[in-house]
JSON list of C-alpha atoms and ligand atoms in Angstrom, two decimals:
[
{"chain": "Q", "resi": 1, "resn": "MET", "atom": "CA", "xyz": [-119.53, -208.38, -17.97]},
{"chain": "Q", "resi": 2, "resn": "ILE", "atom": "CA", "xyz": [-118.20, -204.88, -17.48]},
{"chain": "Q", "resi": 3, "resn": "PRO", "atom": "CA", "xyz": [-119.26, -202.60, -20.37]},
{"chain": "Q", "resi": 4, "resn": "ILE", "atom": "CA", "xyz": [-116.54, -200.63, -22.17]},
{"chain": "Q", "resi": 5, "resn": "LYS", "atom": "CA", "xyz": [-117.95, -197.39, -23.54]},
{"chain": "Q", "resi": 6, "resn": "SER", "atom": "CA", "xyz": [-117.34, -196.48, -27.16]},
{"chain": "Q", "resi": 7, "resn": "PRO", "atom": "CA", "xyz": [-116.42, -192.90, -28.11]},
{"chain": "Q", "resi": 8, "resn": "ALA", "atom": "CA", "xyz": [-120.06, -192.37, -29.13]},
{"chain": "Q", "resi": 9, "resn": "ASP", "atom": "CA", "xyz": [-121.27, -193.78, -25.80]},
{"chain": "Q", "resi": 10, "resn": "LEU", "atom": "CA", "xyz": [-118.88, -191.47, -23.99]},
{"chain": "Q", "resi": 11, "resn": "LYS", "atom": "CA", "xyz": [-120.19, -188.41, -25.79]},
{"chain": "Q", "resi": 12, "resn": "SER", "atom": "CA", "xyz": [-123.67, -189.16, -24.43]},
{"chain": "Q", "resi": 13, "resn": "MET", "atom": "CA", "xyz": [-122.28, -190.21, -21.08]},
{"chain": "Q", "resi": 14, "resn": "ARG", "atom": "CA", "xyz": [-120.40, -186.92, -20.69]},
{"chain": "Q", "resi": 15, "resn": "HIS", "atom": "CA", "xyz": [-123.56, -185.03, -21.53]},
{"chain": "Q", "resi": 16, "resn": "ALA", "atom": "CA", "xyz": [-125.64, -186.93, -18.97]},
{"chain": "Q", "resi": 17, "resn": "CYS", "atom": "CA", "xyz": [-122.95, -186.56, -16.31]},
{"chain": "Q", "resi": 18, "resn": "ARG", "atom": "CA", "xyz": [-122.49, -182.83, -16.91]},
{"chain": "Q", "resi": 19, "resn": "LEU", "atom": "CA", "xyz": [-126.22, -182.24, -16.53]},
{"chain": "Q", "resi": 20, "resn": "SER", "atom": "CA", "xyz": [-126.33, -184.47, -13.47]},
{"chain": "Q", "resi": 21, "resn": "ALA", "atom": "CA", "xyz": [-123.54, -182.44, -11.86]},
{"chain": "Q", "resi": 22, "resn": "ARG", "atom": "CA", "xyz": [-125.18, -179.15, -12.75]},
{"chain": "Q", "resi": 23, "resn": "LEU", "atom": "CA", "xyz": [-128.47, -180.28, -11.23]},
{"chain": "Q", "resi": 24, "resn": "LEU", "atom": "CA", "xyz": [-126.79, -181.54, -8.07]},
{"chain": "Q", "resi": 25, "resn": "ALA", "atom": "CA", "xyz": [-125.02, -178.20, -7.64]},
{"chain": "Q", "resi": 26, "resn": "GLU", "atom": "CA", "xyz": [-128.31, -176.35, -8.10]},
{"chain": "Q", "resi": 27, "resn": "VAL", "atom": "CA", "xyz": [-130.15, -178.57, -5.63]},
{"chain": "Q", "resi": 28, "resn": "ALA", "atom": "CA", "xyz": [-127.34, -178.34, -3.07]},
{"chain": "Q", "resi": 29, "resn": "ALA", "atom": "CA", "xyz": [-127.36, -174.55, -3.37]},
{"chain": "Q", "resi": 30, "resn": "ALA", "atom": "CA", "xyz": [-131.14, -174.50, -2.83]},
{"chain": "Q", "resi": 31, "resn": "VAL", "atom": "CA", "xyz": [-130.98, -176.17, 0.60]},
{"chain": "Q", "resi": 32, "resn": "ARG", "atom": "CA", "xyz": [-132.38, -173.83, 3.27]},
{"chain": "Q", "resi": 33, "resn": "PRO", "atom": "CA", "xyz": [-133.29, -174.41, 6.92]},
{"chain": "Q", "resi": 34, "resn": "GLY", "atom": "CA", "xyz": [-137.06, -174.68, 7.26]},
{"chain": "Q", "resi": 35, "resn": "MET", "atom": "CA", "xyz": [-137.72, -176.23, 3.86]},
{"chain": "Q", "resi": 36, "resn": "THR", "atom": "CA", "xyz": [-138.83, -179.84, 3.65]},
{"chain": "Q", "resi": 37, "resn": "THR", "atom": "CA", "xyz": [-136.99, -182.60, 1.82]},
{"chain": "Q", "resi": 38, "resn": "GLY", "atom": "CA", "xyz": [-140.09, -182.91, -0.37]},
{"chain": "Q", "resi": 39, "resn": "GLU", "atom": "CA", "xyz": [-139.77, -179.26, -1.41]},
{"chain": "Q", "resi": 40, "resn": "LEU", "atom": "CA", "xyz": [-136.12, -179.80, -2.25]},
{"chain": "Q", "resi": 41, "resn": "ASP", "atom": "CA", "xyz": [-137.04, -182.83, -4.38]},
{"chain": "Q", "resi": 42, "resn": "ALA", "atom": "CA", "xyz": [-139.78, -180.83, -6.12]},
{"chain": "Q", "resi": 43, "resn": "PHE", "atom": "CA", "xyz": [-137.17, -178.20, -7.01]},
{"chain": "Q", "resi": 44, "resn": "ALA", "atom": "CA", "xyz": [-134.94, -180.96, -8.43]},
{"chain": "Q", "resi": 45, "resn": "ALA", "atom": "CA", "xyz": [-137.86, -182.34, -10.47]},
{"chain": "Q", "resi": 46, "resn": "GLN", "atom": "CA", "xyz": [-138.66, -178.89, -11.86]},
{"chain": "Q", "resi": 47, "resn": "ARG", "atom": "CA", "xyz": [-135.03, -178.29, -12.88]},
{"chain": "Q", "resi": 48, "resn": "MET", "atom": "CA", "xyz": [-134.82, -181.77, -14.49]},
{"chain": "Q", "resi": 49, "resn": "ARG", "atom": "CA", "xyz": [-137.88, -180.94, -16.59]},
{"chain": "Q", "resi": 50, "resn": "ALA", "atom": "CA", "xyz": [-136.42, -177.56, -17.55]},
{"chain": "Q", "resi": 51, "resn": "LEU", "atom": "CA", "xyz": [-133.19, -179.23, -18.72]},
{"chain": "Q", "resi": 52, "resn": "GLY", "atom": "CA", "xyz": [-135.05, -181.97, -20.59]},
{"chain": "Q", "resi": 53, "resn": "VAL", "atom": "CA", "xyz": [-133.75, -184.91, -18.57]},
{"chain": "Q", "resi": 54, "resn": "THR", "atom": "CA", "xyz": [-135.42, -187.54, -16.41]},
{"chain": "Q", "resi": 55, "resn": "SER", "atom": "CA", "xyz": [-134.58, -188.83, -12.97]},
{"chain": "Q", "resi": 56, "resn": "ALA", "atom": "CA", "xyz": [-132.73, -192.15, -13.01]},
{"chain": "Q", "resi": 57, "resn": "PHE", "atom": "CA", "xyz": [-134.11, -192.89, -9.54]},
{"chain": "Q", "resi": 58, "resn": "LEU", "atom": "CA", "xyz": [-137.83, -192.15, -9.85]},
{"chain": "Q", "resi": 59, "resn": "GLY", "atom": "CA", "xyz": [-139.59, -195.50, -10.13]},
{"chain": "Q", "resi": 60, "resn": "TYR", "atom": "CA", "xyz": [-136.32, -197.48, -9.87]},
{"chain": "Q", "resi": 61, "resn": "GLY", "atom": "CA", "xyz": [-137.41, -200.53, -7.91]},
{"chain": "Q", "resi": 62, "resn": "GLY", "atom": "CA", "xyz": [-140.45, -198.40, -7.07]},
{"chain": "Q", "resi": 63, "resn": "PHE", "atom": "CA", "xyz": [-138.48, -195.53, -5.49]},
{"chain": "Q", "resi": 64, "resn": "PRO", "atom": "CA", "xyz": [-140.94, -192.61, -5.10]},
{"chain": "Q", "resi": 65, "resn": "GLY", "atom": "CA", "xyz": [-138.58, -189.59, -5.28]},
{"chain": "Q", "resi": 66, "resn": "HIS", "atom": "CA", "xyz": [-136.71, -187.80, -8.05]},
{"chain": "Q", "resi": 67, "resn": "THR", "atom": "CA", "xyz": [-133.70, -187.70, -5.72]},
{"chain": "Q", "resi": 68, "resn": "CYS", "atom": "CA", "xyz": [-132.63, -189.48, -2.57]},
{"chain": "Q", "resi": 69, "resn": "ILE", "atom": "CA", "xyz": [-132.37, -187.08, 0.38]},
{"chain": "Q", "resi": 70, "resn": "SER", "atom": "CA", "xyz": [-130.88, -188.53, 3.56]},
{"chain": "Q", "resi": 71, "resn": "LEU", "atom": "CA", "xyz": [-130.47, -186.53, 6.78]},
{"chain": "Q", "resi": 72, "resn": "ASN", "atom": "CA", "xyz": [-127.93, -186.99, 9.57]},
{"chain": "Q", "resi": 73, "resn": "ASP", "atom": "CA", "xyz": [-128.09, -190.64, 10.68]},
{"chain": "Q", "resi": 74, "resn": "GLU", "atom": "CA", "xyz": [-129.69, -191.63, 7.36]},
{"chain": "Q", "resi": 75, "resn": "VAL", "atom": "CA", "xyz": [-126.99, -193.14, 5.15]},
{"chain": "Q", "resi": 76, "resn": "VAL", "atom": "CA", "xyz": [-128.66, -193.39, 1.75]},
{"chain": "Q", "resi": 77, "resn": "HIS", "atom": "CA", "xyz": [-132.02, -193.82, -0.02]},
{"chain": "Q", "resi": 78, "resn": "GLY", "atom": "CA", "xyz": [-133.91, -191.26, 2.05]},
{"chain": "Q", "resi": 79, "resn": "ILE", "atom": "CA", "xyz": [-137.38, -190.64, 0.61]},
{"chain": "Q", "resi": 80, "resn": "PRO", "atom": "CA", "xyz": [-138.18, -186.94, 0.13]},
{"chain": "Q", "resi": 81, "resn": "GLY", "atom": "CA", "xyz": [-141.24, -185.88, 2.09]},
{"chain": "Q", "resi": 82, "resn": "PRO", "atom": "CA", "xyz": [-142.63, -183.62, 4.82]},
{"chain": "Q", "resi": 83, "resn": "ARG", "atom": "CA", "xyz": [-139.54, -183.71, 7.01]},
{"chain": "Q", "resi": 84, "resn": "ALA", "atom": "CA", "xyz": [-138.08, -180.24, 7.63]},
{"chain": "Q", "resi": 85, "resn": "ILE", "atom": "CA", "xyz": [-134.41, -179.48, 7.18]},
{"chain": "Q", "resi": 86, "resn": "ASN", "atom": "CA", "xyz": [-132.84, -177.66, 10.15]},
{"chain": "Q", "resi": 87, "resn": "ALA", "atom": "CA", "xyz": [-129.67, -175.71, 10.74]},
{"chain": "Q", "resi": 88, "resn": "GLY", "atom": "CA", "xyz": [-126.95, -178.11, 11.84]},
{"chain": "Q", "resi": 89, "resn": "ASP", "atom": "CA", "xyz": [-128.27, -180.94, 9.64]},
{"chain": "Q", "resi": 90, "resn": "LEU", "atom": "CA", "xyz": [-126.24, -182.98, 7.21]},
{"chain": "Q", "resi": 91, "resn": "VAL", "atom": "CA", "xyz": [-128.28, -183.29, 4.03]},
{"chain": "Q", "resi": 92, "resn": "SER", "atom": "CA", "xyz": [-127.06, -185.95, 1.62]},
{"chain": "Q", "resi": 93, "resn": "VAL", "atom": "CA", "xyz": [-128.48, -185.50, -1.86]},
{"chain": "Q", "resi": 94, "resn": "ASP", "atom": "CA", "xyz": [-128.04, -188.34, -4.36]},
{"chain": "Q", "resi": 95, "resn": "LEU", "atom": "CA", "xyz": [-129.06, -187.34, -7.87]},
{"chain": "Q", "resi": 96, "resn": "GLY", "atom": "CA", "xyz": [-128.89, -189.27, -11.12]},
{"chain": "Q", "resi": 97, "resn": "VAL", "atom": "CA", "xyz": [-130.38, -188.40, -14.48]},
{"chain": "Q", "resi": 98, "resn": "THR", "atom": "CA", "xyz": [-130.86, -190.10, -17.81]},
{"chain": "Q", "resi": 99, "resn": "ALA", "atom": "CA", "xyz": [-130.05, -188.09, -20.94]},
{"chain": "Q", "resi": 100, "resn": "ASP", "atom": "CA", "xyz": [-129.35, -189.40, -24.46]},
{"chain": "Q", "resi": 101, "resn": "GLY", "atom": "CA", "xyz": [-129.92, -192.92, -23.13]},
{"chain": "Q", "resi": 102, "resn": "PHE", "atom": "CA", "xyz": [-127.13, -192.72, -20.56]},
{"chain": "Q", "resi": 103, "resn": "VAL", "atom": "CA", "xyz": [-127.05, -192.14, -16.83]},
{"chain": "Q", "resi": 104, "resn": "GLY", "atom": "CA", "xyz": [-124.94, -189.74, -14.78]},
{"chain": "Q", "resi": 105, "resn": "ASP", "atom": "CA", "xyz": [-124.94, -190.40, -11.03]},
{"chain": "Q", "resi": 106, "resn": "ASN", "atom": "CA", "xyz": [-123.55, -188.19, -8.27]},
{"chain": "Q", "resi": 107, "resn": "ALA", "atom": "CA", "xyz": [-124.09, -187.25, -4.65]},
{"chain": "Q", "resi": 108, "resn": "THR", "atom": "CA", "xyz": [-122.99, -184.65, -2.14]},
{"chain": "Q", "resi": 109, "resn": "THR", "atom": "CA", "xyz": [-123.57, -183.92, 1.52]},
{"chain": "Q", "resi": 110, "resn": "VAL", "atom": "CA", "xyz": [-124.64, -180.37, 2.35]},
{"chain": "Q", "resi": 111, "resn": "MET", "atom": "CA", "xyz": [-123.88, -178.81, 5.73]},
{"chain": "Q", "resi": 112, "resn": "VAL", "atom": "CA", "xyz": [-126.77, -176.55, 6.74]},
{"chain": "Q", "resi": 113, "resn": "GLY", "atom": "CA", "xyz": [-125.79, -173.41, 8.64]},
{"chain": "Q", "resi": 114, "resn": "GLU", "atom": "CA", "xyz": [-123.76, -173.68, 11.82]},
{"chain": "Q", "resi": 115, "resn": "MET", "atom": "CA", "xyz": [-122.26, -177.19, 12.09]},
{"chain": "Q", "resi": 116, "resn": "ASP", "atom": "CA", "xyz": [-120.64, -179.18, 14.87]},
{"chain": "Q", "resi": 117, "resn": "ALA", "atom": "CA", "xyz": [-116.93, -179.80, 14.29]},
{"chain": "Q", "resi": 118, "resn": "GLU", "atom": "CA", "xyz": [-117.24, -183.60, 13.96]},
{"chain": "Q", "resi": 119, "resn": "SER", "atom": "CA", "xyz": [-119.81, -183.29, 11.18]},
{"chain": "Q", "resi": 120, "resn": "VAL", "atom": "CA", "xyz": [-117.51, -180.93, 9.31]},
{"chain": "Q", "resi": 121, "resn": "ARG", "atom": "CA", "xyz": [-114.64, -183.39, 9.76]},
{"chain": "Q", "resi": 122, "resn": "LEU", "atom": "CA", "xyz": [-116.83, -186.30, 8.62]},
{"chain": "Q", "resi": 123, "resn": "CYS", "atom": "CA", "xyz": [-117.69, -184.52, 5.37]},
{"chain": "Q", "resi": 124, "resn": "GLY", "atom": "CA", "xyz": [-114.09, -183.54, 4.75]},
{"chain": "Q", "resi": 125, "resn": "ILE", "atom": "CA", "xyz": [-112.87, -187.09, 5.23]},
{"chain": "Q", "resi": 126, "resn": "CYS", "atom": "CA", "xyz": [-115.64, -188.52, 3.04]},
{"chain": "Q", "resi": 127, "resn": "GLU", "atom": "CA", "xyz": [-114.63, -186.15, 0.23]},
{"chain": "Q", "resi": 128, "resn": "ALA", "atom": "CA", "xyz": [-110.97, -187.03, 0.72]},
{"chain": "Q", "resi": 129, "resn": "ALA", "atom": "CA", "xyz": [-111.86, -190.73, 0.65]},
{"chain": "Q", "resi": 130, "resn": "LEU", "atom": "CA", "xyz": [-113.71, -190.22, -2.63]},
{"chain": "Q", "resi": 131, "resn": "ALA", "atom": "CA", "xyz": [-110.70, -188.39, -4.09]},
{"chain": "Q", "resi": 132, "resn": "ALA", "atom": "CA", "xyz": [-108.44, -191.26, -3.02]},
{"chain": "Q", "resi": 133, "resn": "GLY", "atom": "CA", "xyz": [-110.79, -193.77, -4.63]},
{"chain": "Q", "resi": 134, "resn": "ILE", "atom": "CA", "xyz": [-110.80, -191.81, -7.87]},
{"chain": "Q", "resi": 135, "resn": "ALA", "atom": "CA", "xyz": [-107.00, -191.58, -7.83]},
{"chain": "Q", "resi": 136, "resn": "ALA", "atom": "CA", "xyz": [-106.85, -195.38, -7.48]},
{"chain": "Q", "resi": 137, "resn": "ALA", "atom": "CA", "xyz": [-109.24, -195.94, -10.41]},
{"chain": "Q", "resi": 138, "resn": "ARG", "atom": "CA", "xyz": [-106.46, -196.39, -12.97]},
{"chain": "Q", "resi": 139, "resn": "ALA", "atom": "CA", "xyz": [-106.23, -198.75, -15.92]},
{"chain": "Q", "resi": 140, "resn": "GLY", "atom": "CA", "xyz": [-104.42, -201.89, -14.78]},
{"chain": "Q", "resi": 141, "resn": "ASN", "atom": "CA", "xyz": [-105.46, -201.44, -11.17]},
{"chain": "Q", "resi": 142, "resn": "HIS", "atom": "CA", "xyz": [-108.18, -203.62, -9.68]},
{"chain": "Q", "resi": 143, "resn": "VAL", "atom": "CA", "xyz": [-111.57, -202.69, -8.26]},
{"chain": "Q", "resi": 144, "resn": "GLY", "atom": "CA", "xyz": [-110.19, -203.64, -4.84]},
{"chain": "Q", "resi": 145, "resn": "ASP", "atom": "CA", "xyz": [-107.62, -200.86, -5.11]},
{"chain": "Q", "resi": 146, "resn": "ILE", "atom": "CA", "xyz": [-110.44, -198.31, -5.16]},
{"chain": "Q", "resi": 147, "resn": "GLY", "atom": "CA", "xyz": [-112.08, -199.72, -2.04]},
{"chain": "Q", "resi": 148, "resn": "HIS", "atom": "CA", "xyz": [-108.77, -200.05, -0.28]},
{"chain": "Q", "resi": 149, "resn": "ALA", "atom": "CA", "xyz": [-107.95, -196.39, -0.95]},
{"chain": "Q", "resi": 150, "resn": "VAL", "atom": "CA", "xyz": [-111.34, -195.23, 0.32]},
{"chain": "Q", "resi": 151, "resn": "GLN", "atom": "CA", "xyz": [-111.19, -197.41, 3.41]},
{"chain": "Q", "resi": 152, "resn": "THR", "atom": "CA", "xyz": [-107.65, -196.35, 4.29]},
{"chain": "Q", "resi": 153, "resn": "VAL", "atom": "CA", "xyz": [-108.56, -192.65, 4.37]},
{"chain": "Q", "resi": 154, "resn": "ALA", "atom": "CA", "xyz": [-111.80, -193.18, 6.30]},
{"chain": "Q", "resi": 155, "resn": "GLU", "atom": "CA", "xyz": [-110.43, -195.52, 8.94]},
{"chain": "Q", "resi": 156, "resn": "ALA", "atom": "CA", "xyz": [-107.23, -193.51, 9.49]},
{"chain": "Q", "resi": 157, "resn": "ALA", "atom": "CA", "xyz": [-109.55, -190.67, 10.53]},
{"chain": "Q", "resi": 158, "resn": "GLY", "atom": "CA", "xyz": [-111.41, -192.90, 12.99]},
{"chain": "Q", "resi": 159, "resn": "PHE", "atom": "CA", "xyz": [-114.54, -193.29, 10.88]},
{"chain": "Q", "resi": 160, "resn": "SER", "atom": "CA", "xyz": [-116.11, -196.45, 9.45]},
{"chain": "Q", "resi": 161, "resn": "VAL", "atom": "CA", "xyz": [-117.04, -197.53, 5.94]},
{"chain": "Q", "resi": 162, "resn": "VAL", "atom": "CA", "xyz": [-120.54, -198.82, 5.14]},
{"chain": "Q", "resi": 163, "resn": "ARG", "atom": "CA", "xyz": [-120.26, -202.41, 3.86]},
{"chain": "Q", "resi": 164, "resn": "ASP", "atom": "CA", "xyz": [-123.85, -203.11, 2.82]},
{"chain": "Q", "resi": 165, "resn": "TYR", "atom": "CA", "xyz": [-123.98, -200.59, -0.06]},
{"chain": "Q", "resi": 166, "resn": "CYS", "atom": "CA", "xyz": [-121.38, -199.80, -2.66]},
{"chain": "Q", "resi": 167, "resn": "GLY", "atom": "CA", "xyz": [-120.51, -198.01, -5.86]},
{"chain": "Q", "resi": 168, "resn": "HIS", "atom": "CA", "xyz": [-121.18, -199.53, -9.26]},
{"chain": "Q", "resi": 169, "resn": "GLY", "atom": "CA", "xyz": [-120.67, -199.43, -12.98]},
{"chain": "Q", "resi": 170, "resn": "VAL", "atom": "CA", "xyz": [-122.98, -196.91, -14.64]},
{"chain": "Q", "resi": 171, "resn": "GLY", "atom": "CA", "xyz": [-123.87, -196.22, -18.26]},
{"chain": "Q", "resi": 172, "resn": "ARG", "atom": "CA", "xyz": [-126.95, -197.24, -20.21]},
{"chain": "Q", "resi": 173, "resn": "ARG", "atom": "CA", "xyz": [-128.27, -198.44, -16.90]},
{"chain": "Q", "resi": 174, "resn": "LEU", "atom": "CA", "xyz": [-128.00, -196.93, -13.42]},
{"chain": "Q", "resi": 175, "resn": "HIS", "atom": "CA", "xyz": [-126.40, -200.07, -12.03]},
{"chain": "Q", "resi": 176, "resn": "GLU", "atom": "CA", "xyz": [-124.00, -202.06, -14.19]},
{"chain": "Q", "resi": 177, "resn": "ASP", "atom": "CA", "xyz": [-121.09, -204.34, -13.39]},
{"chain": "Q", "resi": 178, "resn": "PRO", "atom": "CA", "xyz": [-118.86, -204.16, -11.48]},
{"chain": "Q", "resi": 179, "resn": "GLN", "atom": "CA", "xyz": [-119.83, -203.53, -7.88]},
{"chain": "Q", "resi": 180, "resn": "VAL", "atom": "CA", "xyz": [-117.37, -201.05, -6.38]},
{"chain": "Q", "resi": 181, "resn": "PRO", "atom": "CA", "xyz": [-117.14, -201.59, -2.61]},
{"chain": "Q", "resi": 182, "resn": "ASN", "atom": "CA", "xyz": [-115.69, -198.87, -0.41]},
{"chain": "Q", "resi": 183, "resn": "PHE", "atom": "CA", "xyz": [-113.45, -201.37, 1.33]},
{"chain": "Q", "resi": 184, "resn": "GLY", "atom": "CA", "xyz": [-111.21, -204.13, 0.07]},
{"chain": "Q", "resi": 185, "resn": "ASN", "atom": "CA", "xyz": [-107.78, -205.44, -0.66]},
{"chain": "Q", "resi": 186, "resn": "PRO", "atom": "CA", "xyz": [-105.34, -204.09, -3.23]},
{"chain": "Q", "resi": 187, "resn": "GLY", "atom": "CA", "xyz": [-104.96, -206.25, -6.32]},
{"chain": "Q", "resi": 188, "resn": "ARG", "atom": "CA", "xyz": [-108.33, -207.98, -5.82]},
{"chain": "Q", "resi": 189, "resn": "GLY", "atom": "CA", "xyz": [-111.41, -207.86, -8.00]},
{"chain": "Q", "resi": 190, "resn": "PRO", "atom": "CA", "xyz": [-111.81, -207.13, -11.71]},
{"chain": "Q", "resi": 191, "resn": "VAL", "atom": "CA", "xyz": [-109.04, -205.31, -13.59]},
{"chain": "Q", "resi": 192, "resn": "LEU", "atom": "CA", "xyz": [-109.89, -201.74, -14.58]},
{"chain": "Q", "resi": 193, "resn": "LYS", "atom": "CA", "xyz": [-109.75, -200.94, -18.29]},
{"chain": "Q", "resi": 194, "resn": "PRO", "atom": "CA", "xyz": [-110.01, -197.71, -20.28]},
{"chain": "Q", "resi": 195, "resn": "GLY", "atom": "CA", "xyz": [-113.61, -196.95, -21.21]},
{"chain": "Q", "resi": 196, "resn": "MET", "atom": "CA", "xyz": [-115.15, -198.29, -18.01]},
{"chain": "Q", "resi": 197, "resn": "THR", "atom": "CA", "xyz": [-117.42, -195.80, -16.27]},
{"chain": "Q", "resi": 198, "resn": "LEU", "atom": "CA", "xyz": [-117.89, -196.18, -12.54]},
{"chain": "Q", "resi": 199, "resn": "ALA", "atom": "CA", "xyz": [-119.89, -194.47, -9.82]},
{"chain": "Q", "resi": 200, "resn": "ILE", "atom": "CA", "xyz": [-117.56, -194.26, -6.82]},
{"chain": "Q", "resi": 201, "resn": "GLU", "atom": "CA", "xyz": [-119.54, -193.36, -3.70]},
{"chain": "Q", "resi": 202, "resn": "PRO", "atom": "CA", "xyz": [-118.13, -193.69, -0.20]},
{"chain": "Q", "resi": 203, "resn": "MET", "atom": "CA", "xyz": [-120.68, -193.76, 2.63]},
{"chain": "Q", "resi": 204, "resn": "ILE", "atom": "CA", "xyz": [-118.71, -192.93, 5.76]},
{"chain": "Q", "resi": 205, "resn": "ASN", "atom": "CA", "xyz": [-120.08, -193.19, 9.32]},
{"chain": "Q", "resi": 206, "resn": "GLN", "atom": "CA", "xyz": [-119.04, -191.48, 12.54]},
{"chain": "Q", "resi": 207, "resn": "GLY", "atom": "CA", "xyz": [-119.67, -194.62, 14.56]},
{"chain": "Q", "resi": 208, "resn": "THR", "atom": "CA", "xyz": [-120.43, -198.20, 13.63]},
{"chain": "Q", "resi": 209, "resn": "CYS", "atom": "CA", "xyz": [-120.36, -199.31, 10.00]},
{"chain": "Q", "resi": 210, "resn": "ARG", "atom": "CA", "xyz": [-123.54, -201.28, 10.64]},
{"chain": "Q", "resi": 211, "resn": "VAL", "atom": "CA", "xyz": [-126.74, -200.00, 9.07]},
{"chain": "Q", "resi": 212, "resn": "GLU", "atom": "CA", "xyz": [-130.41, -200.97, 8.91]},
{"chain": "Q", "resi": 213, "resn": "VAL", "atom": "CA", "xyz": [-133.29, -200.37, 6.52]},
{"chain": "Q", "resi": 214, "resn": "MET", "atom": "CA", "xyz": [-136.29, -198.51, 7.94]},
{"chain": "Q", "resi": 215, "resn": "ALA", "atom": "CA", "xyz": [-139.91, -199.74, 7.79]},
{"chain": "Q", "resi": 216, "resn": "ASN", "atom": "CA", "xyz": [-140.53, -197.74, 4.58]},
{"chain": "Q", "resi": 217, "resn": "GLY", "atom": "CA", "xyz": [-138.34, -200.29, 2.82]},
{"chain": "Q", "resi": 218, "resn": "TRP", "atom": "CA", "xyz": [-135.87, -197.70, 1.54]},
{"chain": "Q", "resi": 219, "resn": "THR", "atom": "CA", "xyz": [-134.28, -195.36, 4.05]},
{"chain": "Q", "resi": 220, "resn": "VAL", "atom": "CA", "xyz": [-131.01, -196.74, 5.42]},
{"chain": "Q", "resi": 221, "resn": "LYS", "atom": "CA", "xyz": [-129.89, -195.53, 8.86]},
{"chain": "Q", "resi": 222, "resn": "THR", "atom": "CA", "xyz": [-126.81, -196.16, 10.96]},
{"chain": "Q", "resi": 223, "resn": "ARG", "atom": "CA", "xyz": [-127.48, -198.74, 13.69]},
{"chain": "Q", "resi": 224, "resn": "ASP", "atom": "CA", "xyz": [-126.08, -196.44, 16.39]},
{"chain": "Q", "resi": 225, "resn": "ARG", "atom": "CA", "xyz": [-127.87, -193.36, 14.95]},
{"chain": "Q", "resi": 226, "resn": "LYS", "atom": "CA", "xyz": [-124.61, -191.48, 14.60]},
{"chain": "Q", "resi": 227, "resn": "ARG", "atom": "CA", "xyz": [-124.14, -189.42, 11.49]},
{"chain": "Q", "resi": 228, "resn": "SER", "atom": "CA", "xyz": [-123.15, -190.50, 8.00]},
{"chain": "Q", "resi": 229, "resn": "ALA", "atom": "CA", "xyz": [-121.85, -188.65, 4.93]},
{"chain": "Q", "resi": 230, "resn": "HIS", "atom": "CA", "xyz": [-122.04, -189.59, 1.25]},
{"chain": "Q", "resi": 231, "resn": "PHE", "atom": "CA", "xyz": [-120.17, -188.18, -1.74]},
{"chain": "Q", "resi": 232, "resn": "GLU", "atom": "CA", "xyz": [-120.23, -189.63, -5.25]},
{"chain": "Q", "resi": 233, "resn": "HIS", "atom": "CA", "xyz": [-118.84, -189.01, -8.71]},
{"chain": "Q", "resi": 234, "resn": "THR", "atom": "CA", "xyz": [-119.24, -190.86, -11.98]},
{"chain": "Q", "resi": 235, "resn": "VAL", "atom": "CA", "xyz": [-115.75, -191.33, -13.41]},
{"chain": "Q", "resi": 236, "resn": "LEU", "atom": "CA", "xyz": [-114.13, -192.67, -16.58]},
{"chain": "Q", "resi": 237, "resn": "VAL", "atom": "CA", "xyz": [-111.14, -195.01, -16.44]},
{"chain": "Q", "resi": 238, "resn": "VAL", "atom": "CA", "xyz": [-108.59, -193.66, -18.94]},
{"chain": "Q", "resi": 239, "resn": "ALA", "atom": "CA", "xyz": [-105.46, -195.13, -20.53]},
{"chain": "Q", "resi": 240, "resn": "ALA", "atom": "CA", "xyz": [-103.04, -193.42, -18.15]},
{"chain": "Q", "resi": 241, "resn": "GLY", "atom": "CA", "xyz": [-103.40, -191.57, -14.87]},
{"chain": "Q", "resi": 242, "resn": "PRO", "atom": "CA", "xyz": [-106.28, -191.26, -12.42]},
{"chain": "Q", "resi": 243, "resn": "ALA", "atom": "CA", "xyz": [-109.87, -191.59, -13.60]},
{"chain": "Q", "resi": 244, "resn": "GLU", "atom": "CA", "xyz": [-111.50, -188.58, -15.19]},
{"chain": "Q", "resi": 245, "resn": "ILE", "atom": "CA", "xyz": [-114.42, -187.15, -13.22]},
{"chain": "Q", "resi": 246, "resn": "LEU", "atom": "CA", "xyz": [-117.39, -186.98, -15.59]},
{"chain": "Q", "resi": 247, "resn": "THR", "atom": "CA", "xyz": [-119.83, -185.42, -13.13]},
{"chain": "Q", "resi": 248, "resn": "CYS", "atom": "CA", "xyz": [-118.33, -181.95, -13.43]},
{"chain": "Q", "resi": 249, "resn": "ALA", "atom": "CA", "xyz": [-120.71, -179.10, -14.09]},
{"chain": "Q", "resi": 250, "resn": "GLU", "atom": "CA", "xyz": [-118.33, -177.33, -16.50]},
{"chain": "Q", "resi": 251, "resn": "LYS", "atom": "CA", "xyz": [-117.76, -178.53, -20.04]},
{"chain": "Q", "resi": 252, "resn": "LYS", "atom": "CA", "xyz": [-114.16, -179.62, -20.40]},
{"chain": "R", "resi": 1, "resn": "LIG", "atom": "MG1", "xyz": [-124.63, -194.44, -7.28]}
]
C-alpha cells in the first residue's frame, strides 16, 4: 500500500526534507581533496547533532555510516572510512535524516577540483534525468512514467541506467511503497496520487548498467569499473503539475 500523507504528515515531512537538503548542501560544500570519506561523514554527523536530527541510514540494516559516500566507480552505499578523496574524483553523498518522525532523503554527486569532461557530462545528464523524472511524477501518471523519463534522458546521452537499485516511497520510514525504478514503460506501475512522497534517485553509469556488491556487503560498484553518478530528491505528488521538490534547503 502506498501511503498518502495528511497535511499534518506533510508539515513534518517538509521539515525533515528541508533539514536533509540543508545538511547535504553543507556536506557537499565541505568536500576537499585530501580529506577522507570518514572525515566527511564525521562532519555530517556533527551537523546532524547540531540541528537535532538523526541519520536515517546509521544502523539501517546494520549500515555503519551516517551517510553513504561513494567514489568514482562506486554506485551507491559506500561506507565512509579511511579512503582519501582526490582532485578529479566524483564523490556521491547520499544523506537522509529523521526529524519529527519523518524521513527526508537526498543525494548529490560532487566534482572535486579539475574534472575530466566525461565525468562533468555524466553528472549533468544524471541531474537532467532526475529533473525529467520529477517532471513526470504527476498525479494520474504511473510510476513507470518516471522511470521512462529518467531512462530516456540517460540513454539518449549514451549512458546506462542501474537496474538493481531504485527510488522508493519515503515518509515515516526510509523505504516505503512503491519502488521507483529508473527505467520502465509509460503507463505501467501504480498510479500516482496527490500526497504521495517519493525519493527519485537515478544512478547513471558511463559504461555497463551492471553492478556488483563488494566484499564488505554494502558498497556497490560498476562491473566495468567505469564511473557512476547519483542525484536524488524527495518529492511530493501534487494535484496538478510536476511534483514539488521537498528536499530544498530554503523554506518555501
Ligand atoms: Mg533514497
